[in-house]
PDB file of C-alpha atoms in Angstrom:
ATOM      1  CA  UNK A   1       2.468  -6.155   5.104  1.00  0.00           C
ATOM      2  CA  UNK A   2      -0.116  -3.551   6.114  1.00  0.00           C
ATOM      3  CA  UNK A   3      -1.474  -2.817   2.637  1.00  0.00           C
ATOM      4  CA  UNK A   4       0.432   0.296   1.532  1.00  0.00           C
ATOM      5  CA  UNK A   5       1.146  -0.975  -1.981  1.00  0.00           C
ATOM      6  CA  UNK A   6      -2.368  -2.415  -2.172  1.00  0.00           C
ATOM      7  CA  UNK A   7      -3.759   1.047  -1.403  1.00  0.00           C
ATOM      8  CA  UNK A   8      -1.761   2.543  -4.276  1.00  0.00           C
ATOM      9  CA  UNK A   9      -2.998  -0.202  -6.608  1.00  0.00           C
ATOM     10  CA  UNK A  10      -6.585   0.557  -5.553  1.00  0.00           C
ATOM     11  CA  UNK A  11      -6.108   4.256  -6.291  1.00  0.00           C
ATOM     12  CA  UNK A  12      -4.528   3.272  -9.631  1.00  0.00           C
ATOM     13  CA  UNK A  13      -7.541   1.059 -10.401  1.00  0.00           C
ATOM     14  CA  UNK A  14      -5.351  -2.062 -10.597  1.00  0.00           C
ATOM     15  CA  UNK A  15      -6.702  -3.873  -7.545  1.00  0.00           C
ATOM     16  CA  UNK A  16     -10.288  -5.030  -6.931  1.00  0.00           C
ATOM     17  CA  UNK A  17     -11.906  -3.632  -3.785  1.00  0.00           C
ATOM     18  CA  UNK A  18     -15.238  -2.965  -2.156  1.00  0.00           C
ATOM     19  CA  UNK A  19     -16.325   0.626  -1.825  1.00  0.00           C
ATOM     20  CA  UNK A  20     -16.212   3.750  -3.925  1.00  0.00           C
ATOM     21  CA  UNK A  21     -13.296   5.102  -5.949  1.00  0.00           C
ATOM     22  CA  UNK A  22     -13.649   8.653  -7.188  1.00  0.00           C
ATOM     23  CA  UNK A  23     -10.889  10.772  -8.702  1.00  0.00           C
ATOM     24  CA  UNK A  24     -11.206  14.547  -8.685  1.00  0.00           C
ATOM     25  CA  UNK A  25     -12.090  16.609 -11.724  1.00  0.00           C
ATOM     26  CA  UNK A  26      -9.355  16.597 -14.413  1.00  0.00           C
ATOM     27  CA  UNK A  27      -7.118  14.278 -12.390  1.00  0.00           C
ATOM     28  CA  UNK A  28      -4.874  12.265 -14.675  1.00  0.00           C
ATOM     29  CA  UNK A  29      -2.629   9.818 -12.848  1.00  0.00           C
ATOM     30  CA  UNK A  30       0.372   7.662 -13.625  1.00  0.00           C
ATOM     31  CA  UNK A  31       1.455   4.720 -11.513  1.00  0.00           C
ATOM     32  CA  UNK A  32       5.094   3.790 -10.922  1.00  0.00           C
ATOM     33  CA  UNK A  33       5.029   0.246  -9.567  1.00  0.00           C
ATOM     34  CA  UNK A  34       7.865  -1.851  -8.204  1.00  0.00           C
ATOM     35  CA  UNK A  35       7.620  -4.062 -11.296  1.00  0.00           C
ATOM     36  CA  UNK A  36       7.761  -1.109 -13.731  1.00  0.00           C
ATOM     37  CA  UNK A  37      11.197  -2.146 -14.957  1.00  0.00           C
ATOM     38  CA  UNK A  38       9.718  -5.281 -16.510  1.00  0.00           C
ATOM     39  CA  UNK A  39       7.451  -3.141 -18.699  1.00  0.00           C
ATOM     40  CA  UNK A  40      10.362  -1.424 -20.481  1.00  0.00           C
ATOM     41  CA  UNK A  41      10.881  -2.418 -24.116  1.00  0.00           C
ATOM     42  CA  UNK A  42      14.369  -3.950 -24.124  1.00  0.00           C
ATOM     43  CA  UNK A  43      14.798  -3.261 -27.861  1.00  0.00           C
ATOM     44  CA  UNK A  44      14.317   0.504 -27.491  1.00  0.00           C
ATOM     45  CA  UNK A  45      17.003   3.055 -26.795  1.00  0.00           C
ATOM     46  CA  UNK A  46      16.637   5.127 -23.640  1.00  0.00           C
ATOM     47  CA  UNK A  47      15.570   8.136 -25.716  1.00  0.00           C
ATOM     48  CA  UNK A  48      13.009   6.157 -27.731  1.00  0.00           C
ATOM     49  CA  UNK A  49      11.539   4.551 -24.618  1.00  0.00           C
ATOM     50  CA  UNK A  50      11.068   7.827 -22.761  1.00  0.00           C
ATOM     51  CA  UNK A  51      10.018   9.820 -25.816  1.00  0.00           C
ATOM     52  CA  UNK A  52       7.174   7.333 -26.430  1.00  0.00           C
ATOM     53  CA  UNK A  53       5.730   8.197 -23.002  1.00  0.00           C
ATOM     54  CA  UNK A  54       6.359  11.944 -23.254  1.00  0.00           C
ATOM     55  CA  UNK A  55       3.352  12.958 -25.316  1.00  0.00           C
ATOM     56  CA  UNK A  56       3.652  16.540 -26.522  1.00  0.00           C
ATOM     57  CA  UNK A  57       7.209  16.995 -25.278  1.00  0.00           C
ATOM     58  CA  UNK A  58      10.030  17.975 -27.590  1.00  0.00           C
ATOM     59  CA  UNK A  59      13.204  15.927 -27.870  1.00  0.00           C
ATOM     60  CA  UNK A  60      15.040  18.758 -26.086  1.00  0.00           C
ATOM     61  CA  UNK A  61      12.601  18.573 -23.145  1.00  0.00           C
ATOM     62  CA  UNK A  62      12.997  14.793 -22.990  1.00  0.00           C
ATOM     63  CA  UNK A  63      16.789  15.064 -23.144  1.00  0.00           C
ATOM     64  CA  UNK A  64      16.743  17.651 -20.336  1.00  0.00           C
ATOM     65  CA  UNK A  65      14.800  15.306 -18.066  1.00  0.00           C
ATOM     66  CA  UNK A  66      17.025  12.390 -19.035  1.00  0.00           C
ATOM     67  CA  UNK A  67      20.028  14.570 -18.197  1.00  0.00           C
ATOM     68  CA  UNK A  68      18.623  15.136 -14.720  1.00  0.00           C
ATOM     69  CA  UNK A  69      18.556  11.337 -14.370  1.00  0.00           C
ATOM     70  CA  UNK A  70      22.222  11.079 -15.443  1.00  0.00           C
ATOM     71  CA  UNK A  71      21.613  10.144 -19.084  1.00  0.00           C
ATOM     72  CA  UNK A  72      23.240  12.672 -21.381  1.00  0.00           C
ATOM     73  CA  UNK A  73      24.879  12.846 -24.783  1.00  0.00           C
ATOM     74  CA  UNK A  74      25.324   9.488 -26.479  1.00  0.00           C
ATOM     75  CA  UNK A  75      24.160   7.603 -23.373  1.00  0.00           C
ATOM     76  CA  UNK A  76      20.546   8.177 -24.448  1.00  0.00           C
ATOM     77  CA  UNK A  77      21.246   5.905 -27.440  1.00  0.00           C
ATOM     78  CA  UNK A  78      21.974   2.884 -25.224  1.00  0.00           C
ATOM     79  CA  UNK A  79      19.542  -0.008 -25.549  1.00  0.00           C
ATOM     80  CA  UNK A  80      17.376  -0.732 -22.513  1.00  0.00           C
ATOM     81  CA  UNK A  81      18.601  -4.357 -22.654  1.00  0.00           C
ATOM     82  CA  UNK A  82      22.153  -3.381 -21.590  1.00  0.00           C
ATOM     83  CA  UNK A  83      21.151  -1.209 -18.617  1.00  0.00           C
ATOM     84  CA  UNK A  84      21.607  -2.131 -14.966  1.00  0.00           C
ATOM     85  CA  UNK A  85      18.631  -2.361 -12.618  1.00  0.00           C
ATOM     86  CA  UNK A  86      19.303   1.145 -11.293  1.00  0.00           C
ATOM     87  CA  UNK A  87      19.556   2.596 -14.794  1.00  0.00           C
ATOM     88  CA  UNK A  88      16.294   0.897 -15.807  1.00  0.00           C
ATOM     89  CA  UNK A  89      14.647   2.318 -12.697  1.00  0.00           C
ATOM     90  CA  UNK A  90      15.828   5.828 -13.631  1.00  0.00           C
ATOM     91  CA  UNK A  91      14.405   5.367 -17.159  1.00  0.00           C
ATOM     92  CA  UNK A  92      11.057   4.210 -15.748  1.00  0.00           C
ATOM     93  CA  UNK A  93      10.945   7.169 -13.350  1.00  0.00           C
ATOM     94  CA  UNK A  94      11.772   9.610 -16.154  1.00  0.00           C
ATOM     95  CA  UNK A  95       8.904   8.128 -18.182  1.00  0.00           C
ATOM     96  CA  UNK A  96       6.543   8.602 -15.242  1.00  0.00           C
ATOM     97  CA  UNK A  97       7.609  12.202 -14.655  1.00  0.00           C
ATOM     98  CA  UNK A  98       7.248  13.066 -18.354  1.00  0.00           C
ATOM     99  CA  UNK A  99       3.782  11.571 -18.658  1.00  0.00           C
ATOM    100  CA  UNK A 100       0.759  13.839 -18.924  1.00  0.00           C
ATOM    101  CA  UNK A 101      -0.180  12.959 -15.349  1.00  0.00           C
ATOM    102  CA  UNK A 102      -0.895  15.599 -12.753  1.00  0.00           C
ATOM    103  CA  UNK A 103      -1.057  12.989  -9.975  1.00  0.00           C
ATOM    104  CA  UNK A 104       1.697  10.412  -9.497  1.00  0.00           C
ATOM    105  CA  UNK A 105       1.454   7.195  -7.514  1.00  0.00           C
ATOM    106  CA  UNK A 106       4.971   6.027  -6.661  1.00  0.00           C
ATOM    107  CA  UNK A 107       5.449   2.596  -5.095  1.00  0.00           C
ATOM    108  CA  UNK A 108       8.969   2.197  -3.702  1.00  0.00           C
ATOM    109  CA  UNK A 109      10.554   4.524  -6.297  1.00  0.00           C
ATOM    110  CA  UNK A 110      13.981   4.467  -4.623  1.00  0.00           C
ATOM    111  CA  UNK A 111      14.465   0.712  -4.950  1.00  0.00           C
ATOM    112  CA  UNK A 112      17.496   0.045  -7.189  1.00  0.00           C
ATOM    113  CA  UNK A 113      18.638   3.697  -6.929  1.00  0.00           C
ATOM    114  CA  UNK A 114      21.944   4.904  -5.535  1.00  0.00           C
ATOM    115  CA  UNK A 115      22.198   8.016  -3.342  1.00  0.00           C
ATOM    116  CA  UNK A 116      22.915  10.353  -6.278  1.00  0.00           C
ATOM    117  CA  UNK A 117      19.881   9.023  -8.184  1.00  0.00           C
ATOM    118  CA  UNK A 118      17.675   9.461  -5.119  1.00  0.00           C
ATOM    119  CA  UNK A 119      18.852  13.086  -4.881  1.00  0.00           C
ATOM    120  CA  UNK A 120      17.895  13.592  -8.524  1.00  0.00           C
ATOM    121  CA  UNK A 121      14.468  12.058  -7.914  1.00  0.00           C
ATOM    122  CA  UNK A 122      13.957  14.398  -4.937  1.00  0.00           C
ATOM    123  CA  UNK A 123      14.853  17.384  -7.141  1.00  0.00           C
ATOM    124  CA  UNK A 124      12.524  16.172  -9.903  1.00  0.00           C
ATOM    125  CA  UNK A 125       9.649  15.778  -7.435  1.00  0.00           C
ATOM    126  CA  UNK A 126      10.365  19.225  -5.972  1.00  0.00           C
ATOM    127  CA  UNK A 127       9.973  20.657  -9.489  1.00  0.00           C
ATOM    128  CA  UNK A 128       6.942  18.488 -10.335  1.00  0.00           C
ATOM    129  CA  UNK A 129       3.881  20.736 -10.690  1.00  0.00           C
ATOM    130  CA  UNK A 130       1.316  18.086  -9.735  1.00  0.00           C
ATOM    131  CA  UNK A 131       0.595  16.012  -6.648  1.00  0.00           C
ATOM    132  CA  UNK A 132       1.988  12.638  -5.693  1.00  0.00           C
ATOM    133  CA  UNK A 133       1.589   9.827  -3.197  1.00  0.00           C
ATOM    134  CA  UNK A 134       4.685   7.832  -2.282  1.00  0.00           C
ATOM    135  CA  UNK A 135       5.025   4.454  -0.594  1.00  0.00           C
ATOM    136  CA  UNK A 136       8.584   3.984   0.603  1.00  0.00           C
ATOM    137  CA  UNK A 137      10.658   2.467   3.373  1.00  0.00           C
ATOM    138  CA  UNK A 138      13.471   4.940   2.640  1.00  0.00           C
ATOM    139  CA  UNK A 139      13.304   7.360   5.582  1.00  0.00           C
ATOM    140  CA  UNK A 140      15.856   9.764   4.073  1.00  0.00           C
ATOM    141  CA  UNK A 141      13.746  10.020   0.912  1.00  0.00           C
ATOM    142  CA  UNK A 142      10.500  10.423   2.863  1.00  0.00           C
ATOM    143  CA  UNK A 143      12.011  13.205   4.978  1.00  0.00           C
ATOM    144  CA  UNK A 144      12.839  15.077   1.786  1.00  0.00           C
ATOM    145  CA  UNK A 145       9.554  14.717  -0.128  1.00  0.00           C
ATOM    146  CA  UNK A 146       6.668  14.377   2.334  1.00  0.00           C
ATOM    147  CA  UNK A 147       4.461  17.103   3.721  1.00  0.00           C
ATOM    148  CA  UNK A 148       1.742  14.774   5.008  1.00  0.00           C
ATOM    149  CA  UNK A 149       1.916  11.201   6.294  1.00  0.00           C
ATOM    150  CA  UNK A 150      -0.748   8.548   5.987  1.00  0.00           C
ATOM    151  CA  UNK A 151      -0.124   5.587   8.220  1.00  0.00           C
ATOM    152  CA  UNK A 152      -2.042   2.396   8.838  1.00  0.00           C
ATOM    153  CA  UNK A 153      -3.024   1.564  12.389  1.00  0.00           C
ATOM    154  CA  UNK A 154      -5.627  -0.937  13.532  1.00  0.00           C
ATOM    155  CA  UNK A 155      -6.556  -1.610   9.886  1.00  0.00           C
ATOM    156  CA  UNK A 156      -7.432   2.054   9.341  1.00  0.00           C
ATOM    157  CA  UNK A 157      -5.697   4.796   7.376  1.00  0.00           C
ATOM    158  CA  UNK A 158      -4.848   7.712   9.608  1.00  0.00           C
ATOM    159  CA  UNK A 159      -3.285  11.046   8.714  1.00  0.00           C
ATOM    160  CA  UNK A 160      -0.510  13.060  10.287  1.00  0.00           C
ATOM    161  CA  UNK A 161      -0.519  16.599   8.800  1.00  0.00           C
ATOM    162  CA  UNK A 162       3.213  17.250   8.779  1.00  0.00           C
ATOM    163  CA  UNK A 163       6.555  16.082   7.452  1.00  0.00           C
ATOM    164  CA  UNK A 164       7.894  12.582   7.955  1.00  0.00           C
ATOM    165  CA  UNK A 165      10.443  13.869  10.484  1.00  0.00           C
ATOM    166  CA  UNK A 166       7.668  15.526  12.528  1.00  0.00           C
ATOM    167  CA  UNK A 167       5.627  12.327  12.310  1.00  0.00           C
ATOM    168  CA  UNK A 168       8.556  10.198  13.531  1.00  0.00           C
ATOM    169  CA  UNK A 169       9.118  12.527  16.503  1.00  0.00           C
ATOM    170  CA  UNK A 170       5.394  12.531  17.346  1.00  0.00           C
ATOM    171  CA  UNK A 171       5.215   8.728  17.090  1.00  0.00           C
ATOM    172  CA  UNK A 172       8.283   8.348  19.357  1.00  0.00           C
ATOM    173  CA  UNK A 173       6.684  10.648  21.972  1.00  0.00           C
ATOM    174  CA  UNK A 174       3.445   8.644  21.791  1.00  0.00           C
ATOM    175  CA  UNK A 175       5.292   5.349  22.297  1.00  0.00           C
ATOM    176  CA  UNK A 176       7.352   6.800  25.177  1.00  0.00           C
ATOM    177  CA  UNK A 177       4.195   8.064  26.895  1.00  0.00           C
ATOM    178  CA  UNK A 178       2.498   4.698  26.428  1.00  0.00           C
ATOM    179  CA  UNK A 179       5.435   2.739  27.855  1.00  0.00           C
ATOM    180  CA  UNK A 180       5.711   5.188  30.793  1.00  0.00           C
ATOM    181  CA  UNK A 181       2.092   4.550  31.755  1.00  0.00           C
ATOM    182  CA  UNK A 182       2.395   0.751  31.572  1.00  0.00           C
ATOM    183  CA  UNK A 183       2.817  -0.809  35.015  1.00  0.00           C
ATOM    184  CA  UNK A 184       4.358  -4.240  35.614  1.00  0.00           C
ATOM    185  CA  UNK A 185       0.852  -5.606  36.377  1.00  0.00           C
ATOM    186  CA  UNK A 186      -0.471  -4.325  33.035  1.00  0.00           C
ATOM    187  CA  UNK A 187       2.490  -5.785  31.157  1.00  0.00           C
ATOM    188  CA  UNK A 188       1.871  -9.225  32.709  1.00  0.00           C
ATOM    189  CA  UNK A 189      -1.647  -9.468  31.294  1.00  0.00           C
TER     190      UNK A 189
END
């Protein structure tokens, strides 16, 4: 409710806003949105769907990435229409990771994923050569993939230059200090 997904949509040029939007030189982004599953072609096989997004990648490269998302062998010939929500999410994430993007915008990428799939996404992001911004409520996932935290406070974006775990500890100390300084008279106001 603070505008995290809206911020990603603004960066992805999918949300109107006032102000200036300027990407860096040679930045090519791809946006994984919460509704990405709806954009999959239900008539395609998993391999066809991902291969269509993997410009310049060989079938072997595509199969390797699909294997890291638990699609191997004959499974890649399954139609998108028969997949579960989690499987569709893994297909959509594989498509995003195989795109030509060097900057990924990931809005709640762990929705519909089980723990094993989240682990695979963490490994894929660790190996990803570009940059990414993630919006997520999954603290375990954030602890594994973040090295900087942007948070929204008083309608402003603020930055914490460390991991999510460091941010959470810092925030807890701040809140403890604030509550320690509050007197009963101040609380009554």
